[in-house]
PDB file of C-alpha atoms in Angstrom:
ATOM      1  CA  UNK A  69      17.730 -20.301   3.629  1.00 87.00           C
ATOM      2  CA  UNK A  70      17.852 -23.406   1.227  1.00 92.00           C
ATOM      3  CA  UNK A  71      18.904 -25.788   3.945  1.00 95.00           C
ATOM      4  CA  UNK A  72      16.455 -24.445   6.523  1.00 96.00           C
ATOM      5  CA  UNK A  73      13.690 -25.212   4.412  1.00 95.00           C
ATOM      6  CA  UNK A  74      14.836 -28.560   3.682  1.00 96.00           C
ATOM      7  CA  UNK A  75      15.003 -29.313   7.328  1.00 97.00           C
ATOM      8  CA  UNK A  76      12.271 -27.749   7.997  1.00 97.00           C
ATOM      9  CA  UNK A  77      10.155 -29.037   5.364  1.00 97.00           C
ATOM     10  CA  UNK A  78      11.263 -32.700   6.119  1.00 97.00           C
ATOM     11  CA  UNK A  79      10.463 -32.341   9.626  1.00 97.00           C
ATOM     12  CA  UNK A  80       7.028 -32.395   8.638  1.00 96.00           C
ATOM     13  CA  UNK A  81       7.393 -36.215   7.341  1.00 96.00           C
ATOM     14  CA  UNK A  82       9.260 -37.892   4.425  1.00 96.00           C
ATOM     15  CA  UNK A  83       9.310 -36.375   1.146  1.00 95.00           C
ATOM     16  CA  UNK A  84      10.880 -37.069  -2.809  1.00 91.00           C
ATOM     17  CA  UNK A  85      13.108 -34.275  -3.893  1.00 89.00           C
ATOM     18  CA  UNK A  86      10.337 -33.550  -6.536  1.00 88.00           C
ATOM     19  CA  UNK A  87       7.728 -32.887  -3.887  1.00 92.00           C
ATOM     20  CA  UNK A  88      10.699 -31.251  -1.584  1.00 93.00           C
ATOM     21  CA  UNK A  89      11.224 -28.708  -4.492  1.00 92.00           C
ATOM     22  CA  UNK A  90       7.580 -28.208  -4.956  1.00 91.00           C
ATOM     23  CA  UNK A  91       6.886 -26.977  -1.242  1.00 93.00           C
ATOM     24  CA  UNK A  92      10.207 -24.646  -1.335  1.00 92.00           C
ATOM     25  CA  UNK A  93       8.946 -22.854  -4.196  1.00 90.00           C
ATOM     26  CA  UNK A  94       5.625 -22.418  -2.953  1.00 90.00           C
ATOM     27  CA  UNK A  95       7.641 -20.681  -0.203  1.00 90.00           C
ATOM     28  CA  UNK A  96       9.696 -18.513  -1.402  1.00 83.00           C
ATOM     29  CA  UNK A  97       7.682 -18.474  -4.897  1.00 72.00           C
ATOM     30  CA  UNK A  98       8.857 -16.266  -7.803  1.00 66.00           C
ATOM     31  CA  UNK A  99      11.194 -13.821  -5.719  1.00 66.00           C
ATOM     32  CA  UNK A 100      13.552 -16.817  -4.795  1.00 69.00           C
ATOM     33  CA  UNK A 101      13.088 -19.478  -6.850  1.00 75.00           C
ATOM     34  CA  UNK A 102      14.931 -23.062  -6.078  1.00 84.00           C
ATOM     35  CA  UNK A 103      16.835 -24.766  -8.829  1.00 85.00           C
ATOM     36  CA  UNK A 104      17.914 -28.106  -9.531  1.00 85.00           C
ATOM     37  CA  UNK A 105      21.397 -27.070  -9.227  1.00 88.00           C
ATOM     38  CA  UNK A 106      21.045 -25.305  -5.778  1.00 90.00           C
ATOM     39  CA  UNK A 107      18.796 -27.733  -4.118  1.00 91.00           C
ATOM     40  CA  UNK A 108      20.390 -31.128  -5.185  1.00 91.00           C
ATOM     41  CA  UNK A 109      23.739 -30.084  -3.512  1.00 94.00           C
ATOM     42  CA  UNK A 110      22.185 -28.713  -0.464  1.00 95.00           C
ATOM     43  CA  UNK A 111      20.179 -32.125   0.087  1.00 95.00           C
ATOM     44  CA  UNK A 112      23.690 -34.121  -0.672  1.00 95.00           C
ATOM     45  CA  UNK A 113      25.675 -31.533   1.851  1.00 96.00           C
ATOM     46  CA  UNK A 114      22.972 -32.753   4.166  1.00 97.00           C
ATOM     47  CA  UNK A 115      22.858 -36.392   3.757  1.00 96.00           C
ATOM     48  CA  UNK A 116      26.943 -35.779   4.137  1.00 97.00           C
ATOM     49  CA  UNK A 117      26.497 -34.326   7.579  1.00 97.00           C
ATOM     50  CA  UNK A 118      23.829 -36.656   8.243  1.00 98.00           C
ATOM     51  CA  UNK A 119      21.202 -34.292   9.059  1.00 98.00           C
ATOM     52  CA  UNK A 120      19.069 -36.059   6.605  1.00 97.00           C
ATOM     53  CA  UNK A 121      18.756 -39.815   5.091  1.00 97.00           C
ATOM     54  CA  UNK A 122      17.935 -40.887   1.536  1.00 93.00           C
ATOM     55  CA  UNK A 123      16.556 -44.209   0.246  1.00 91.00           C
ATOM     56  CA  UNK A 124      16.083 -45.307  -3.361  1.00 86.00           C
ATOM     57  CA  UNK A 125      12.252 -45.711  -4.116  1.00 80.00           C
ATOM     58  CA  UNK A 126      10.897 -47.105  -7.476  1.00 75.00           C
ATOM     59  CA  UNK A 127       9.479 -44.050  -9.471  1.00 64.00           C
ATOM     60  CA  UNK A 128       6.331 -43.754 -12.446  1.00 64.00           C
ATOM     61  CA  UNK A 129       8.858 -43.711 -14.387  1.00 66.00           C
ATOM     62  CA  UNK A 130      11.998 -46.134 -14.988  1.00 63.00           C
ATOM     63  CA  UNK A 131      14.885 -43.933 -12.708  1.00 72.00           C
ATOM     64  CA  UNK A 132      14.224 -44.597  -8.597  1.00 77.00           C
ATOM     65  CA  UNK A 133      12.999 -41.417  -6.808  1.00 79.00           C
ATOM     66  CA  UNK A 134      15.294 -40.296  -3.250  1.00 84.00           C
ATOM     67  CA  UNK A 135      13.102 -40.488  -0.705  1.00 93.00           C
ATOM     68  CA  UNK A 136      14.500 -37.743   2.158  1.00 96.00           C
ATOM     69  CA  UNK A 137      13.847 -37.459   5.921  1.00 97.00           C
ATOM     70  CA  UNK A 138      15.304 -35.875   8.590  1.00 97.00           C
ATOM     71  CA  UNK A 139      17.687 -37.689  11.085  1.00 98.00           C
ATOM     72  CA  UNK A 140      17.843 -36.943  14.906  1.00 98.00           C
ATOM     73  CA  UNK A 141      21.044 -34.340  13.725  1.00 98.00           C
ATOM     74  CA  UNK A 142      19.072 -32.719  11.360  1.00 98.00           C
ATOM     75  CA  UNK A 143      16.418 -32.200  13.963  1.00 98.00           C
ATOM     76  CA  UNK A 144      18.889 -30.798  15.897  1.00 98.00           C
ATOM     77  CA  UNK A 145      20.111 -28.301  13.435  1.00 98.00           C
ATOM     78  CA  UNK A 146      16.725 -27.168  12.345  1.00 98.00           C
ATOM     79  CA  UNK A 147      16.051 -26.329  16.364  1.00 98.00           C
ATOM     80  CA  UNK A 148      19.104 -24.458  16.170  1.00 98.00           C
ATOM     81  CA  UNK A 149      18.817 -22.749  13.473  1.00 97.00           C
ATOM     82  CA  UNK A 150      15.194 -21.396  14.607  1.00 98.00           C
ATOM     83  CA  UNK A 151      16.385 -20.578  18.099  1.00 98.00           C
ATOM     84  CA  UNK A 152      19.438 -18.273  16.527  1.00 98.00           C
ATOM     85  CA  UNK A 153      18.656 -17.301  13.195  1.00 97.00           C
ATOM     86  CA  UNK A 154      21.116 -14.728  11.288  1.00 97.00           C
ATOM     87  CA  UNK A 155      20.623 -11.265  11.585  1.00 96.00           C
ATOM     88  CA  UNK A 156      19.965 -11.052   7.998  1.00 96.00           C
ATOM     89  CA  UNK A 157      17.385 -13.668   8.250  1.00 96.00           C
ATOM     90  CA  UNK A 158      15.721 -11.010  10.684  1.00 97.00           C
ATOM     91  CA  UNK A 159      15.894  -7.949   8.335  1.00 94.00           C
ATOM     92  CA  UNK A 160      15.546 -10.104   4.717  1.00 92.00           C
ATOM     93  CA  UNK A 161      11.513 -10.034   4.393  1.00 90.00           C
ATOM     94  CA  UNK A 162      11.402 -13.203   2.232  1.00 87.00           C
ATOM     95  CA  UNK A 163      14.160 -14.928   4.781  1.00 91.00           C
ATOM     96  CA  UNK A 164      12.584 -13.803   7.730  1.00 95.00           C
ATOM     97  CA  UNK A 165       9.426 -15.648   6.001  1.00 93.00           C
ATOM     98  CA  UNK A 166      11.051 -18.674   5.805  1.00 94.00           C
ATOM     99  CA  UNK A 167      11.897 -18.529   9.644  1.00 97.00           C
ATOM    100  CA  UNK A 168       8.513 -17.817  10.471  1.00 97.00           C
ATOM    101  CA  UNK A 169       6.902 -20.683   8.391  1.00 96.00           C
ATOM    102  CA  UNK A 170       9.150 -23.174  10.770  1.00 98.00           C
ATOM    103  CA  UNK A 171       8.991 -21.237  13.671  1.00 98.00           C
ATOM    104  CA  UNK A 172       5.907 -23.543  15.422  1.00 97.00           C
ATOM    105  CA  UNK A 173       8.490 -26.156  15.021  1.00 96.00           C
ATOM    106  CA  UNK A 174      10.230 -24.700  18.806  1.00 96.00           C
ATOM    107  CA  UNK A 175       9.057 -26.570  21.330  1.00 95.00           C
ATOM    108  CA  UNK A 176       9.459 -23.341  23.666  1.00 96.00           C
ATOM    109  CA  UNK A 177       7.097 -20.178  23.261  1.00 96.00           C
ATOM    110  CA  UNK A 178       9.736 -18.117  24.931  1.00 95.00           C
ATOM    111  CA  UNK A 179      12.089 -18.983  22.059  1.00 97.00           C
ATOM    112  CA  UNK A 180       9.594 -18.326  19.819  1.00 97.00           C
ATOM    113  CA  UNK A 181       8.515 -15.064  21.450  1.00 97.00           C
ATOM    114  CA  UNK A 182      12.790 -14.000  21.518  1.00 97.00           C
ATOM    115  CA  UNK A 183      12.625 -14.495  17.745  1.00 98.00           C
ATOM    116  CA  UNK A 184       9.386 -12.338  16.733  1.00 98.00           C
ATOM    117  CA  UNK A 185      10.727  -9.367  19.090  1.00 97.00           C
ATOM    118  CA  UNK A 186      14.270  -9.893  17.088  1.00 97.00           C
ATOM    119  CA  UNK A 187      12.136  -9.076  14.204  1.00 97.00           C
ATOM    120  CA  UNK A 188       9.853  -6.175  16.120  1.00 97.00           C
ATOM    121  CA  UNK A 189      12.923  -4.649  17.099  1.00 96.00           C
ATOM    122  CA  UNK A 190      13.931  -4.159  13.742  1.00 95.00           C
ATOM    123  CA  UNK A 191      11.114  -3.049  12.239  1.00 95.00           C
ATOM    124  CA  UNK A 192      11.706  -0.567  15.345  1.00 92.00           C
ATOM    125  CA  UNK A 193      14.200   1.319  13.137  1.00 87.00           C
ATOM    126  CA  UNK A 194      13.245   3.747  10.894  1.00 82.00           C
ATOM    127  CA  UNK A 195      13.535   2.914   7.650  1.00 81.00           C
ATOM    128  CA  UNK A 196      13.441   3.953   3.956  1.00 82.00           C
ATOM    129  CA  UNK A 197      14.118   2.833   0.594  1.00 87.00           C
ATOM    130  CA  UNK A 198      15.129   6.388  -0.183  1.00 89.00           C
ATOM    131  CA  UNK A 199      17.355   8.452   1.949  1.00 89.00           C
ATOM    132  CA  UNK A 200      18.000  12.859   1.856  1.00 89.00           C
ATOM    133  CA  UNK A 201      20.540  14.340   4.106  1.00 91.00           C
ATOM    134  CA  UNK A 202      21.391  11.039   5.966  1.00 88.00           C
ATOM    135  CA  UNK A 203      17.312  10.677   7.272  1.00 88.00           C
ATOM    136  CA  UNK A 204      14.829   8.614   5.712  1.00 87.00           C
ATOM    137  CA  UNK A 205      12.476   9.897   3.455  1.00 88.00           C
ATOM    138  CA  UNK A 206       8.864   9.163   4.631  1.00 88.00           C
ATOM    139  CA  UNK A 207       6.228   8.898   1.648  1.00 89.00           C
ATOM    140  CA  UNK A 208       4.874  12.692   1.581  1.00 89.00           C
ATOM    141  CA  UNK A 209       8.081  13.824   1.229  1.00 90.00           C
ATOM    142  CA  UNK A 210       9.068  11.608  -1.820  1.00 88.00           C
ATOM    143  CA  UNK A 211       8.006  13.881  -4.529  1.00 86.00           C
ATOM    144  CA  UNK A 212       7.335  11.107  -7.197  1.00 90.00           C
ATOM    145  CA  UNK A 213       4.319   9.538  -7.696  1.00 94.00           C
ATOM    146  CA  UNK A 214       5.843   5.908  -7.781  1.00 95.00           C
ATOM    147  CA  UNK A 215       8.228   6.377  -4.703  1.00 92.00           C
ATOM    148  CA  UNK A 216       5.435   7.918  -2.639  1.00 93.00           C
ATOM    149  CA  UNK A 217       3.374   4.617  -3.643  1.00 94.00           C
ATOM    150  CA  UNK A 218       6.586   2.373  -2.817  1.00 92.00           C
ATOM    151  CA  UNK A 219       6.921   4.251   0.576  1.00 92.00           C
ATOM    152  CA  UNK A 220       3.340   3.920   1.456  1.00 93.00           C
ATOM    153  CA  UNK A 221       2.134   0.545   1.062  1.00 93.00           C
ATOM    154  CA  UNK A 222       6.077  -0.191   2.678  1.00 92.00           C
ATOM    155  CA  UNK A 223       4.616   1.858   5.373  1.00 92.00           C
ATOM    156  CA  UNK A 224       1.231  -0.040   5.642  1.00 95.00           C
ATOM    157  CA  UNK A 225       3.264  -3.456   5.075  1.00 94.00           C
ATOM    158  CA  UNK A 226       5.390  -2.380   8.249  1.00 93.00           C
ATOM    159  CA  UNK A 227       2.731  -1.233  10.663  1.00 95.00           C
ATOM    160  CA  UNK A 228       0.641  -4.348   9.999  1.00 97.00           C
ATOM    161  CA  UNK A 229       3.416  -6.382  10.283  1.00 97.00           C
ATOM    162  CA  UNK A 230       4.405  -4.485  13.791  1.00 97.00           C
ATOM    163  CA  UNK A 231       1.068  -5.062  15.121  1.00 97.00           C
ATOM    164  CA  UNK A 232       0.764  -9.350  14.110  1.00 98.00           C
ATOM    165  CA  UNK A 233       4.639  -9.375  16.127  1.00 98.00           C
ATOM    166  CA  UNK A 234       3.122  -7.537  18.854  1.00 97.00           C
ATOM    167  CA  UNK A 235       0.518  -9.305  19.252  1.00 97.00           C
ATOM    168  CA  UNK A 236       2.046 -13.174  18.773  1.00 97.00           C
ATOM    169  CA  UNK A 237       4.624 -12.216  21.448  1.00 96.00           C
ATOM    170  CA  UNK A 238       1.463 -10.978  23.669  1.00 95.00           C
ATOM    171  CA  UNK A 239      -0.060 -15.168  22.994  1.00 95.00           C
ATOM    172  CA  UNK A 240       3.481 -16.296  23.515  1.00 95.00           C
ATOM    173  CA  UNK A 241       3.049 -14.821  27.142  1.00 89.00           C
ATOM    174  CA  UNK A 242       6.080 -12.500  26.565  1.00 59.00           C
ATOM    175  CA  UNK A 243       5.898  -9.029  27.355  1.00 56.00           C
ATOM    176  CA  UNK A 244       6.662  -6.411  23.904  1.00 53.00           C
TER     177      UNK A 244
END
């Protein structure tokens, strides 16, 4: 998820790896936050596949800041990576987030549309966080205060969530 913010990010124009760092964790804020020591060797395995170039630029201060944007390759991979994104990027909330902040970046609405009803079609599948007798618990049945409140605003998360992926694919022109 690192490297498709990066390139997705950068595709937006030319940034320092300060301000790169900044938008990430704006992103995926205090449930994922980016270190040093993740995102400096993600942006290096980049520049090594050249999916993104780096310049030297003088700083405020007396070290030169990298100055990062994305190549044609990089491009290329970020299109990729939006058209097919990994079944866990689907089903991960806070991954699937990080698709769907790129996801205007597809040129084609059809794509776009294939990757929302990825998403609808999982959200399909009932679900719980708690489980009796191989079948998912649903929130009256939970018996505890703090799991029936975990269940239902899940619940309420979900069926908002459902009806936003219905109705993008609807705008997309793609049948749900």
């Amino acid at each position: 998820m690192l490297e498709l913010s990066i390139l997705g990010f950068l595709a937006e124009g030319p940034l320092h790896g300060y301000e790169l760092k900044e938008r990430i964790t704006a992103l995926s804020g205090h449930v994922r936050p980016v270190s040093d020591g993740a995102l400096y060797p993600a942006i290096n395995r980049l520049v090594a596949a050249d999916k993104l170039d780096q310049r030297a630029e003088e700083g405020a201060g007396a070290a030169p800041r990298r100055m990062l944007s994305l190549t044609e390759r990089g491009r290329a991979d970020l299109l990729e990576r939006l058209r097919h994104p990994k079944q866990v990027e689907i089903t991960d909330h806070v991954r699937f987030n990080t698709v769907l902040a790129f996801l205007g970046r597809l040129p084609d609405p059809a794509e776009q549309a294939a990757v929302l009803r990825r998403r609808l079609d999982f959200l399909q599948t009932p679900a719980s966080f708690f489980y009796r007798d191989g079948e998912p618990v649903r929130a009256e049945e939970a018996g505890d205060l703090f799991r029936q409140g975990m269940l239902r605003v899940a619940r309420a998360t979900g069926t908002a969530e459902r009806a936003w992926l219905r109705e993008a694919i609807e705008v997309l022109g793609q049948p749900s």
